[in-house]
mmCIF file of C-alpha atoms and ligand atoms in Angstrom:
data_model
loop_
_atom_site.group_PDB
_atom_site.id
_atom_site.type_symbol
_atom_site.label_atom_id
_atom_site.label_comp_id
_atom_site.label_asym_id
_atom_site.label_seq_id
_atom_site.Cartn_x
_atom_site.Cartn_y
_atom_site.Cartn_z
ATOM 1 C CA MET A 21 29.962 -0.629 -15.692
ATOM 2 C CA GLN A 22 28.537 -3.674 -17.432
ATOM 3 C CA ILE A 23 24.783 -4.190 -17.625
ATOM 4 C CA GLY A 24 22.632 -6.752 -19.416
ATOM 5 C CA MET A 25 19.479 -5.622 -21.213
ATOM 6 C CA MET A 26 16.774 -8.060 -22.183
ATOM 7 C CA GLY A 27 14.038 -6.634 -24.424
ATOM 8 C CA LEU A 28 15.188 -4.314 -27.187
ATOM 9 C CA GLY A 29 11.904 -2.719 -28.163
ATOM 10 C CA ARG A 30 10.862 0.930 -28.091
ATOM 11 C CA MET A 31 12.366 1.372 -24.617
ATOM 12 C CA GLY A 32 15.190 -1.148 -24.204
ATOM 13 C CA ALA A 33 17.020 -0.382 -27.454
ATOM 14 C CA ASN A 34 17.297 3.341 -26.784
ATOM 15 C CA MET A 35 18.275 2.719 -23.181
ATOM 16 C CA VAL A 36 21.153 0.557 -24.404
ATOM 17 C CA ARG A 37 22.194 3.303 -26.842
ATOM 18 C CA ARG A 38 22.164 5.889 -24.054
ATOM 19 C CA LEU A 39 24.161 3.599 -21.765
ATOM 20 C CA MET A 40 26.787 2.789 -24.410
ATOM 21 C CA ARG A 41 27.062 6.450 -25.360
ATOM 22 C CA ASP A 42 28.145 7.100 -21.745
ATOM 23 C CA GLY A 43 30.747 4.304 -21.749
ATOM 24 C CA HIS A 44 28.806 1.405 -20.195
ATOM 25 C CA GLU A 45 29.228 -2.092 -21.612
ATOM 26 C CA CYS A 46 25.912 -3.673 -22.611
ATOM 27 C CA VAL A 47 25.105 -7.362 -23.107
ATOM 28 C CA VAL A 48 21.814 -7.611 -24.987
ATOM 29 C CA TYR A 49 19.160 -10.220 -25.728
ATOM 30 C CA ASP A 50 15.767 -10.195 -27.426
ATOM 31 C CA ILE A 51 13.692 -13.021 -28.923
ATOM 32 C CA ASN A 52 13.854 -11.000 -32.116
ATOM 33 C CA SER A 53 17.377 -11.768 -33.369
ATOM 34 C CA ALA A 54 17.300 -8.810 -35.789
ATOM 35 C CA SER A 55 17.004 -6.459 -32.813
ATOM 36 C CA VAL A 56 20.055 -8.075 -31.217
ATOM 37 C CA ALA A 57 22.003 -7.838 -34.493
ATOM 38 C CA GLY A 58 21.135 -4.139 -34.759
ATOM 39 C CA MET A 59 22.435 -3.432 -31.264
ATOM 40 C CA VAL A 60 25.602 -5.449 -31.886
ATOM 41 C CA LYS A 61 26.247 -3.239 -34.895
ATOM 42 C CA ASP A 62 25.974 -0.268 -32.522
ATOM 43 C CA GLY A 63 28.578 -1.801 -30.167
ATOM 44 C CA ALA A 64 26.668 -4.077 -27.785
ATOM 45 C CA ILE A 65 27.599 -7.666 -26.916
ATOM 46 C CA GLY A 66 24.845 -9.845 -28.356
ATOM 47 C CA ALA A 67 23.379 -13.079 -27.003
ATOM 48 C CA ALA A 68 21.394 -15.629 -28.982
ATOM 49 C CA SER A 69 19.561 -17.156 -26.022
ATOM 50 C CA LEU A 70 18.608 -16.355 -22.474
ATOM 51 C CA GLU A 71 21.262 -18.810 -21.232
ATOM 52 C CA GLU A 72 23.976 -17.146 -23.336
ATOM 53 C CA PHE A 73 22.785 -13.743 -22.105
ATOM 54 C CA VAL A 74 23.261 -14.687 -18.458
ATOM 55 C CA ALA A 75 26.534 -16.501 -19.193
ATOM 56 C CA LYS A 76 28.010 -13.382 -20.790
ATOM 57 C CA LEU A 77 27.343 -11.213 -17.736
ATOM 58 C CA ALA A 78 30.223 -10.435 -15.372
ATOM 59 C CA LYS A 79 29.676 -11.123 -11.650
ATOM 60 C CA PRO A 80 27.786 -9.793 -9.831
ATOM 61 C CA ARG A 81 25.453 -10.112 -12.814
ATOM 62 C CA CYS A 82 23.072 -7.230 -13.464
ATOM 63 C CA ALA A 83 20.212 -8.080 -15.844
ATOM 64 C CA TRP A 84 17.750 -5.312 -16.735
ATOM 65 C CA LEU A 85 14.450 -6.572 -18.181
ATOM 66 C CA MET A 86 12.535 -4.192 -20.447
ATOM 67 C CA LEU A 87 9.761 -6.569 -21.488
ATOM 68 C CA PRO A 88 5.987 -6.539 -21.815
ATOM 69 C CA ALA A 89 4.659 -6.590 -18.235
ATOM 70 C CA ALA A 90 2.524 -9.671 -18.900
ATOM 71 C CA ILE A 91 5.565 -11.925 -19.454
ATOM 72 C CA THR A 92 8.055 -10.279 -17.131
ATOM 73 C CA GLY A 93 7.307 -12.440 -14.067
ATOM 74 C CA ARG A 94 7.896 -15.645 -16.016
ATOM 75 C CA ILE A 95 11.153 -14.353 -17.503
ATOM 76 C CA VAL A 96 12.387 -13.135 -14.104
ATOM 77 C CA ASP A 97 11.999 -16.715 -12.863
ATOM 78 C CA GLN A 98 13.947 -18.072 -15.853
ATOM 79 C CA VAL A 99 16.774 -15.554 -15.425
ATOM 80 C CA ALA A 100 16.898 -16.125 -11.660
ATOM 81 C CA ALA A 101 17.267 -19.874 -12.193
ATOM 82 C CA LEU A 102 20.578 -19.144 -13.959
ATOM 83 C CA MET A 103 21.876 -16.659 -11.390
ATOM 84 C CA GLU A 104 23.853 -16.796 -8.144
ATOM 85 C CA PRO A 105 23.646 -15.038 -4.788
ATOM 86 C CA GLY A 106 24.647 -11.379 -5.104
ATOM 87 C CA ASP A 107 23.328 -11.032 -8.661
ATOM 88 C CA ILE A 108 20.736 -8.374 -9.479
ATOM 89 C CA ILE A 109 17.600 -8.534 -11.628
ATOM 90 C CA ILE A 110 16.059 -5.193 -12.573
ATOM 91 C CA ASP A 111 12.509 -4.934 -13.865
ATOM 92 C CA GLY A 112 12.211 -1.612 -15.712
ATOM 93 C CA GLY A 113 8.804 -2.327 -17.274
ATOM 94 C CA ASN A 114 5.346 -1.309 -16.168
ATOM 95 C CA SER A 115 4.792 -4.380 -13.993
ATOM 96 C CA TYR A 116 2.300 -4.493 -11.135
ATOM 97 C CA TYR A 117 4.037 -3.477 -7.906
ATOM 98 C CA HIS A 118 2.528 -6.465 -6.062
ATOM 99 C CA ASP A 119 4.637 -8.682 -8.360
ATOM 100 C CA ALA A 120 7.785 -6.771 -7.363
ATOM 101 C CA VAL A 121 7.034 -7.218 -3.657
ATOM 102 C CA ASP A 122 6.433 -10.959 -4.162
ATOM 103 C CA GLN A 123 9.364 -11.518 -6.553
ATOM 104 C CA ALA A 124 11.774 -9.705 -4.242
ATOM 105 C CA ALA A 125 10.754 -11.861 -1.296
ATOM 106 C CA LYS A 126 11.052 -15.045 -3.362
ATOM 107 C CA LEU A 127 14.457 -14.138 -4.855
ATOM 108 C CA ALA A 128 15.821 -12.931 -1.497
ATOM 109 C CA THR A 129 15.660 -16.546 -0.268
ATOM 110 C CA LYS A 130 18.242 -17.356 -2.975
ATOM 111 C CA GLY A 131 20.333 -14.270 -2.216
ATOM 112 C CA ILE A 132 19.370 -12.652 -5.531
ATOM 113 C CA ASN A 133 18.475 -8.955 -5.462
ATOM 114 C CA PHE A 134 15.367 -7.688 -7.220
ATOM 115 C CA VAL A 135 15.186 -4.004 -8.132
ATOM 116 C CA ASP A 136 12.024 -2.504 -9.625
ATOM 117 C CA VAL A 137 12.512 0.623 -11.683
ATOM 118 C CA GLY A 138 9.547 2.601 -12.967
ATOM 119 C CA THR A 139 10.905 4.139 -16.146
ATOM 120 C CA SER A 140 9.305 7.218 -17.676
ATOM 121 C CA GLY A 141 10.392 8.937 -20.858
ATOM 122 C CA GLY A 142 8.961 6.821 -23.652
ATOM 123 C CA VAL A 143 10.482 6.910 -27.102
ATOM 124 C CA TRP A 144 12.093 10.304 -26.352
ATOM 125 C CA GLY A 145 14.284 8.926 -23.575
ATOM 126 C CA LEU A 146 17.403 8.474 -25.666
ATOM 127 C CA GLU A 147 17.817 12.235 -25.938
ATOM 128 C CA ARG A 148 15.797 13.551 -22.985
ATOM 129 C CA GLY A 149 16.766 10.857 -20.501
ATOM 130 C CA TYR A 150 14.512 8.658 -18.389
ATOM 131 C CA CYS A 151 12.928 9.576 -15.075
ATOM 132 C CA LEU A 152 13.597 6.564 -12.836
ATOM 133 C CA MET A 153 11.528 5.563 -9.806
ATOM 134 C CA ILE A 154 13.482 2.865 -7.971
ATOM 135 C CA GLY A 155 12.571 0.243 -5.388
ATOM 136 C CA GLY A 156 14.865 -2.354 -3.837
ATOM 137 C CA PRO A 157 17.584 -3.173 -1.316
ATOM 138 C CA ASP A 158 20.009 -0.321 -0.584
ATOM 139 C CA GLU A 159 23.174 -2.168 -1.551
ATOM 140 C CA ALA A 160 21.881 -3.316 -4.946
ATOM 141 C CA VAL A 161 20.472 0.118 -5.749
ATOM 142 C CA GLN A 162 23.782 1.718 -4.783
ATOM 143 C CA HIS A 163 25.657 -0.758 -7.006
ATOM 144 C CA LEU A 164 23.580 0.406 -9.995
ATOM 145 C CA ASP A 165 24.010 4.128 -9.297
ATOM 146 C CA SER A 166 26.170 4.880 -12.345
ATOM 147 C CA VAL A 167 23.630 3.151 -14.624
ATOM 148 C CA PHE A 168 20.783 5.174 -13.143
ATOM 149 C CA ALA A 169 22.809 8.382 -13.438
ATOM 150 C CA THR A 170 23.405 7.724 -17.140
ATOM 151 C CA LEU A 171 19.816 6.810 -17.974
ATOM 152 C CA ALA A 172 18.355 9.758 -16.043
ATOM 153 C CA PRO A 173 18.126 13.224 -17.606
ATOM 154 C CA GLY A 174 20.601 14.782 -15.164
ATOM 155 C CA ALA A 175 20.236 18.147 -13.490
ATOM 156 C CA ASP A 176 18.487 21.020 -15.262
ATOM 157 C CA PRO A 177 21.032 23.107 -17.170
ATOM 158 C CA GLY A 178 22.507 25.749 -14.918
ATOM 159 C CA SER A 179 20.748 24.442 -11.787
ATOM 160 C CA ASN A 180 23.845 22.994 -10.091
ATOM 161 C CA PRO A 181 22.033 21.100 -7.296
ATOM 162 C CA PRO A 182 24.118 20.471 -4.164
ATOM 163 C CA LYS A 183 25.490 16.902 -3.944
ATOM 164 C CA ASP A 184 23.789 16.304 -0.572
ATOM 165 C CA ALA A 185 20.399 17.210 -2.065
ATOM 166 C CA GLY A 186 19.995 13.616 -3.239
ATOM 167 C CA THR A 187 19.431 12.226 -6.700
ATOM 168 C CA ALA A 188 15.878 13.438 -7.397
ATOM 169 C CA ALA A 189 17.136 16.635 -8.995
ATOM 170 C CA PHE A 190 19.106 14.442 -11.401
ATOM 171 C CA GLY A 191 15.998 12.494 -12.440
ATOM 172 C CA TYR A 192 16.216 9.314 -10.389
ATOM 173 C CA LEU A 193 15.087 8.388 -6.900
ATOM 174 C CA HIS A 194 15.364 5.390 -4.619
ATOM 175 C CA CYS A 195 11.757 5.484 -3.431
ATOM 176 C CA GLY A 196 11.946 2.629 -0.910
ATOM 177 C CA PRO A 197 12.120 -1.163 -0.665
ATOM 178 C CA SER A 198 11.162 -3.544 -3.479
ATOM 179 C CA GLY A 199 7.820 -2.572 -4.983
ATOM 180 C CA ALA A 200 8.137 1.133 -4.108
ATOM 181 C CA GLY A 201 9.527 1.994 -7.549
ATOM 182 C CA HIS A 202 6.693 0.375 -9.422
ATOM 183 C CA PHE A 203 4.186 1.796 -6.937
ATOM 184 C CA VAL A 204 5.379 5.328 -7.660
ATOM 185 C CA LYS A 205 5.412 4.681 -11.438
ATOM 186 C CA MET A 206 1.889 3.264 -11.208
ATOM 187 C CA VAL A 207 0.611 6.464 -9.615
ATOM 188 C CA HIS A 208 2.644 8.491 -12.145
ATOM 189 C CA ASN A 209 0.703 6.788 -14.925
ATOM 190 C CA GLY A 210 -2.603 7.244 -13.089
ATOM 191 C CA ILE A 211 -1.827 10.970 -13.004
ATOM 192 C CA GLU A 212 -0.822 10.784 -16.682
ATOM 193 C CA TYR A 213 -4.354 9.604 -17.536
ATOM 194 C CA GLY A 214 -5.895 12.499 -15.604
ATOM 195 C CA VAL A 215 -3.659 15.171 -17.129
ATOM 196 C CA MET A 216 -4.181 13.784 -20.625
ATOM 197 C CA ALA A 217 -7.952 13.751 -20.105
ATOM 198 C CA ALA A 218 -7.930 17.347 -18.849
ATOM 199 C CA TYR A 219 -6.148 18.615 -21.972
ATOM 200 C CA ALA A 220 -8.323 16.502 -24.258
ATOM 201 C CA GLU A 221 -11.588 17.662 -22.682
ATOM 202 C CA GLY A 222 -10.589 21.320 -22.546
ATOM 203 C CA ILE A 223 -9.435 21.411 -26.158
ATOM 204 C CA ASN A 224 -12.620 19.621 -27.199
ATOM 205 C CA ILE A 225 -14.643 22.414 -25.571
ATOM 206 C CA LEU A 226 -12.606 24.946 -27.567
ATOM 207 C CA LYS A 227 -13.399 22.939 -30.695
ATOM 208 C CA SER A 228 -17.117 23.484 -30.083
ATOM 209 C CA ALA A 229 -16.790 27.225 -29.535
ATOM 210 C CA ASN A 230 -18.358 27.863 -32.957
ATOM 211 C CA VAL A 231 -21.539 25.824 -32.528
ATOM 212 C CA GLY A 232 -23.557 29.026 -32.635
ATOM 213 C CA LYS A 233 -22.561 29.219 -36.309
ATOM 214 C CA ARG A 234 -22.421 25.637 -37.404
ATOM 215 C CA GLY A 235 -25.216 24.195 -35.301
ATOM 216 C CA ARG A 236 -24.774 21.764 -32.469
ATOM 217 C CA THR A 237 -25.524 18.070 -32.331
ATOM 218 C CA ALA A 238 -28.412 15.959 -33.461
ATOM 219 C CA ASP A 239 -30.156 17.111 -30.282
ATOM 220 C CA ALA A 240 -30.277 20.741 -31.410
ATOM 221 C CA GLU A 241 -34.005 20.393 -32.063
ATOM 222 C CA THR A 242 -34.975 19.142 -28.642
ATOM 223 C CA SER A 243 -32.251 20.887 -26.745
ATOM 224 C CA PRO A 244 -31.520 24.075 -28.666
ATOM 225 C CA LEU A 245 -28.513 26.287 -28.022
ATOM 226 C CA GLU A 246 -29.911 29.190 -26.013
ATOM 227 C CA ASN A 247 -27.388 31.893 -26.838
ATOM 228 C CA PRO A 248 -25.762 31.183 -30.188
ATOM 229 C CA GLN A 249 -24.105 34.615 -30.173
ATOM 230 C CA TYR A 250 -21.761 33.389 -27.451
ATOM 231 C CA TYR A 251 -20.492 30.479 -29.511
ATOM 232 C CA GLN A 252 -19.215 32.155 -32.666
ATOM 233 C CA PHE A 253 -15.471 31.493 -32.240
ATOM 234 C CA ASP A 254 -13.465 29.549 -34.798
ATOM 235 C CA ILE A 255 -10.557 28.789 -32.501
ATOM 236 C CA ASP A 256 -7.302 27.601 -34.035
ATOM 237 C CA LEU A 257 -6.650 24.702 -31.667
ATOM 238 C CA ALA A 258 -3.050 24.141 -32.742
ATOM 239 C CA GLN A 259 -2.243 27.803 -32.153
ATOM 240 C CA VAL A 260 -3.915 27.818 -28.732
ATOM 241 C CA ALA A 261 -2.009 24.705 -27.674
ATOM 242 C CA GLU A 262 1.127 26.442 -28.910
ATOM 243 C CA VAL A 263 0.505 29.707 -27.046
ATOM 244 C CA TRP A 264 -0.238 27.824 -23.808
ATOM 245 C CA ARG A 265 3.272 26.384 -24.042
ATOM 246 C CA HIS A 266 4.722 29.848 -23.471
ATOM 247 C CA GLY A 267 4.427 31.135 -19.929
ATOM 248 C CA SER A 268 0.992 29.708 -19.110
ATOM 249 C CA VAL A 269 0.125 27.915 -15.886
ATOM 250 C CA ILE A 270 -0.730 24.701 -17.754
ATOM 251 C CA GLY A 271 2.471 24.295 -19.759
ATOM 252 C CA SER A 272 3.922 20.761 -19.667
ATOM 253 C CA TRP A 273 5.668 18.156 -21.799
ATOM 254 C CA LEU A 274 2.293 16.525 -22.489
ATOM 255 C CA LEU A 275 1.085 19.890 -23.785
ATOM 256 C CA ASP A 276 4.207 20.165 -25.958
ATOM 257 C CA LEU A 277 3.327 16.788 -27.499
ATOM 258 C CA THR A 278 -0.329 17.813 -27.890
ATOM 259 C CA ALA A 279 0.650 21.024 -29.657
ATOM 260 C CA GLY A 280 2.944 19.039 -31.966
ATOM 261 C CA ALA A 281 0.188 16.559 -32.827
ATOM 262 C CA LEU A 282 -2.337 19.322 -33.601
ATOM 263 C CA LYS A 283 0.205 21.203 -35.699
ATOM 264 C CA ASN A 284 1.017 18.116 -37.801
ATOM 265 C CA ASP A 285 -2.585 17.057 -38.318
ATOM 266 C CA PRO A 286 -5.184 19.520 -36.948
ATOM 267 C CA ALA A 287 -8.074 17.074 -37.488
ATOM 268 C CA LEU A 288 -6.081 14.153 -36.032
ATOM 269 C CA THR A 289 -7.129 12.118 -39.056
ATOM 270 C CA GLN A 290 -4.768 9.257 -38.296
ATOM 271 C CA PHE A 291 -6.486 8.458 -34.993
ATOM 272 C CA GLY A 292 -9.839 6.781 -34.428
ATOM 273 C CA GLY A 293 -10.011 7.644 -30.753
ATOM 274 C CA ARG A 294 -9.836 4.178 -29.198
ATOM 275 C CA VAL A 295 -7.606 4.761 -26.176
ATOM 276 C CA SER A 296 -5.999 1.644 -24.740
ATOM 277 C CA ASP A 297 -4.809 1.216 -21.175
ATOM 278 C CA SER A 298 -2.008 -1.082 -20.081
ATOM 279 C CA GLY A 299 -2.905 -1.624 -16.433
ATOM 280 C CA GLU A 300 -1.266 1.135 -14.426
ATOM 281 C CA GLY A 301 -4.431 3.278 -14.313
ATOM 282 C CA ARG A 302 -6.504 0.330 -13.067
ATOM 283 C CA TRP A 303 -3.905 -0.560 -10.410
ATOM 284 C CA THR A 304 -3.771 3.069 -9.238
ATOM 285 C CA LEU A 305 -7.490 2.943 -8.556
ATOM 286 C CA LYS A 306 -7.182 -0.420 -6.804
ATOM 287 C CA ALA A 307 -4.609 1.158 -4.486
ATOM 288 C CA ALA A 308 -6.858 4.182 -3.967
ATOM 289 C CA ILE A 309 -9.750 1.894 -3.027
ATOM 290 C CA ASP A 310 -7.589 -0.323 -0.776
ATOM 291 C CA THR A 311 -6.282 2.712 1.079
ATOM 292 C CA GLY A 312 -9.571 4.627 1.045
ATOM 293 C CA VAL A 313 -8.151 7.592 -0.827
ATOM 294 C CA PRO A 314 -10.539 9.523 -3.104
ATOM 295 C CA ALA A 315 -9.388 9.769 -6.731
ATOM 296 C CA PRO A 316 -12.353 11.115 -8.717
ATOM 297 C CA VAL A 317 -10.289 12.683 -11.509
ATOM 298 C CA LEU A 318 -8.124 9.623 -12.085
ATOM 299 C CA SER A 319 -11.100 7.247 -12.030
ATOM 300 C CA SER A 320 -13.077 9.408 -14.423
ATOM 301 C CA ALA A 321 -10.106 9.453 -16.814
ATOM 302 C CA LEU A 322 -9.767 5.656 -16.642
ATOM 303 C CA PHE A 323 -13.481 5.047 -17.195
ATOM 304 C CA ASP A 324 -13.407 7.445 -20.118
ATOM 305 C CA ARG A 325 -10.781 5.183 -21.714
ATOM 306 C CA PHE A 326 -13.084 2.194 -21.231
ATOM 307 C CA SER A 327 -15.812 4.146 -23.042
ATOM 308 C CA SER A 328 -13.436 4.924 -25.882
ATOM 309 C CA GLN A 329 -12.758 1.180 -26.150
ATOM 310 C CA GLY A 330 -16.461 0.616 -26.831
ATOM 311 C CA GLU A 331 -17.336 -0.549 -23.331
ATOM 312 C CA SER A 332 -20.114 2.013 -22.879
ATOM 313 C CA ALA A 333 -21.897 0.928 -26.071
ATOM 314 C CA PHE A 334 -24.301 -1.466 -24.388
ATOM 315 C CA ALA A 335 -25.033 0.919 -21.510
ATOM 316 C CA ASP A 336 -25.754 3.636 -24.077
ATOM 317 C CA LYS A 337 -28.111 1.301 -25.919
ATOM 318 C CA LEU A 338 -29.872 0.580 -22.634
ATOM 319 C CA LEU A 339 -30.338 4.322 -22.086
ATOM 320 C CA SER A 340 -31.891 4.669 -25.528
ATOM 321 C CA ALA A 341 -34.060 1.606 -24.912
ATOM 322 C CA MET A 342 -35.345 3.079 -21.641
ATOM 323 C CA ARG A 343 -36.038 6.482 -23.210
ATOM 324 C CA TYR A 344 -37.906 4.780 -26.008
ATOM 325 C CA ALA A 345 -39.811 2.569 -23.562
ATOM 326 C CA PHE A 346 -40.953 5.331 -21.220
ATOM 327 C CA GLY A 347 -41.321 8.191 -23.685
ATOM 328 C CA GLY A 348 -41.382 6.777 -27.195
ATOM 329 C CA HIS A 349 -38.214 8.750 -27.926
ATOM 330 C CA VAL A 350 -36.659 7.526 -31.152
ATOM 331 C CA GLU A 351 -32.855 7.433 -31.222
ATOM 332 C CA LYS A 352 -31.201 9.979 -33.531
ATOM 333 C CA PRO A 353 -28.167 9.138 -35.653
ATOM 334 C CA LYS A 354 -24.744 9.758 -34.088
ATOM 335 C CA THR A 355 -22.850 12.898 -35.117
ATOM 336 C CA GLY A 356 -19.215 12.608 -36.274
ATOM 337 C CA ALA A 357 -16.129 13.881 -34.494
HETATM 338 N N1 NAI B 5 6.708 2.485 -24.657
HETATM 339 C C1 NAI B 5 6.637 3.311 -23.590
HETATM 340 O O1 NAI B 5 6.344 4.511 -23.706
HETATM 341 C C2 NAI B 5 6.960 2.806 -22.222
HETATM 342 C C3 NAI B 5 6.972 1.444 -21.922
HETATM 343 N N2 NAI B 5 7.257 1.032 -20.639
HETATM 344 C C4 NAI B 5 7.268 -0.385 -20.279
HETATM 345 O O2 NAI B 5 8.526 -0.931 -20.696
HETATM 346 C C5 NAI B 5 8.366 -2.285 -21.095
HETATM 347 C C6 NAI B 5 8.818 -2.422 -22.530
HETATM 348 O O3 NAI B 5 8.046 -1.542 -23.306
HETATM 349 P P1 NAI B 5 8.328 -1.302 -24.856
HETATM 350 O O4 NAI B 5 9.782 -1.210 -25.116
HETATM 351 O O5 NAI B 5 7.450 -0.166 -25.239
HETATM 352 O O6 NAI B 5 7.765 -2.649 -25.466
HETATM 353 P P2 NAI B 5 8.076 -3.253 -26.908
HETATM 354 O O7 NAI B 5 6.945 -4.153 -27.212
HETATM 355 O O8 NAI B 5 8.418 -2.171 -27.857
HETATM 356 O O9 NAI B 5 9.401 -4.120 -26.653
HETATM 357 C C7 NAI B 5 9.408 -5.342 -25.962
HETATM 358 C C8 NAI B 5 10.591 -6.141 -26.470
HETATM 359 O O10 NAI B 5 10.661 -7.353 -25.721
HETATM 360 C C9 NAI B 5 10.996 -8.405 -26.628
HETATM 361 N N3 NAI B 5 10.556 -9.665 -26.060
HETATM 362 C C10 NAI B 5 9.301 -10.137 -25.929
HETATM 363 N N4 NAI B 5 9.309 -11.340 -25.350
HETATM 364 C C11 NAI B 5 10.605 -11.639 -25.090
HETATM 365 C C12 NAI B 5 11.255 -12.761 -24.504
HETATM 366 N N5 NAI B 5 10.570 -13.798 -24.053
HETATM 367 N N6 NAI B 5 12.601 -12.728 -24.415
HETATM 368 C C13 NAI B 5 13.302 -11.682 -24.883
HETATM 369 N N7 NAI B 5 12.744 -10.604 -25.455
HETATM 370 C C14 NAI B 5 11.405 -10.580 -25.558
HETATM 371 C C15 NAI B 5 10.260 -8.040 -27.907
HETATM 372 O O11 NAI B 5 10.793 -8.710 -29.027
HETATM 373 C C16 NAI B 5 10.465 -6.532 -27.942
HETATM 374 O O12 NAI B 5 11.643 -6.168 -28.624
HETATM 375 C C17 NAI B 5 6.887 -2.606 -20.878
HETATM 376 O O13 NAI B 5 6.721 -3.188 -19.622
HETATM 377 C C18 NAI B 5 6.218 -1.245 -20.954
HETATM 378 O O14 NAI B 5 5.000 -1.205 -20.263
HETATM 379 C C19 NAI B 5 7.584 1.911 -19.654
HETATM 380 C C20 NAI B 5 7.599 3.246 -19.909
HETATM 381 C C21 NAI B 5 7.263 3.812 -21.188
HETATM 382 O O1 5RP B 6 4.499 4.226 -19.031
HETATM 383 C C1 5RP B 6 4.233 4.799 -20.062
HETATM 384 C C2 5RP B 6 4.273 6.271 -20.154
HETATM 385 O O2 5RP B 6 4.578 6.859 -18.926
HETATM 386 C C3 5RP B 6 3.833 3.958 -21.226
HETATM 387 O O3 5RP B 6 3.816 4.664 -22.440
HETATM 388 C C4 5RP B 6 2.516 3.306 -20.946
HETATM 389 O O4 5RP B 6 2.244 2.339 -21.935
HETATM 390 C C5 5RP B 6 1.374 4.319 -20.908
HETATM 391 O O5 5RP B 6 0.288 3.769 -20.243
HETATM 392 P P1 5RP B 6 -1.023 3.261 -21.022
HETATM 393 O O6 5RP B 6 -0.517 2.258 -22.060
HETATM 394 O O7 5RP B 6 -1.848 2.633 -19.955
HETATM 395 O O8 5RP B 6 -1.635 4.481 -21.666
#
């Protein structure tokens, strides 16, 4: 079928490639005209403006937005102003699910369908496929089924799931009405933070398994290691991450990526360790608080990111100031990574 894609960045461009590879016709637009030109070379129908983009779509128009979440709401309004009843706007970005609920209600008054699609797969999606978490009206979601089926990874090789088992085994799921897709993707990303933090913390403990030999931190004097004989292991972190990938309980795609990163650059020299967050982790915790659901692991992982961004620096200074004030304890220099 025909689908319009607006936003040809790390996600949108590869999604268009995957769609065209499976025979779909793609109309594309991006404010960066070079990105449009590149896609046209690959076989897409290019548009030089938002108006031209909408004009080139066949009715009922289906416009998929793969844009930074911060601008998506504004662009949805602009696209909707050019659309007609029966048309469909799909937000595949990491937008706040509240926005999807509100947008859907607003657009429904004009007869325009809003479908929110949490899209997981990152820059590997072209080959691996995208896991799609979908919210929206039944009819619109059904209309887009062939697009979802193409973007999704499909069934595991050899698994042959029965047709009546639903689409989840193929990598896409209609989770509920508008907002449900982004809600599920939000929690997916909250979990992502927790899983990432668990690997990072565990591997960091392995990294310190030789402190009995090399000495610990600046605090070794005041807080000496009691049993240095138990911390004499020079663990090859890349090799451990690799062996865990084979038959262990904690194997996962995130571990595959971790093992790859450690293999390429065991000291991770290209990273400073400032870990950004784009909103989904914060919104997951808001939902947990609103609904009264405990989420200690996810909140700890989010707050750890804030620390990595430098947000604990003043609190840490306050701790040192208090220690100095009550005990005359002079701050020691920081140790490196
Ligand atoms: N990169 C990732 O791993 C994932 C990203 N997402 C979400 O998907 C969305 C897109 O992400 P990326 O592709 O990574 O972002 P990106 O920054 O690589 O691409 C965004 C694209 O939108 C274009 N753009 C910006 N303003 C525009 C406008 N007014 N009109 C037309 N085009 C415009 C930019 O030129 C750029 O090509 C975001 O909401 C992101 O949170 C979702 C899952 C994974
Ligand atoms: O959705 C994603 C992966 O599933 C995106 O890569 C997202 O940007 C990751 O979240 P954050 O930027 O908050 O780490």
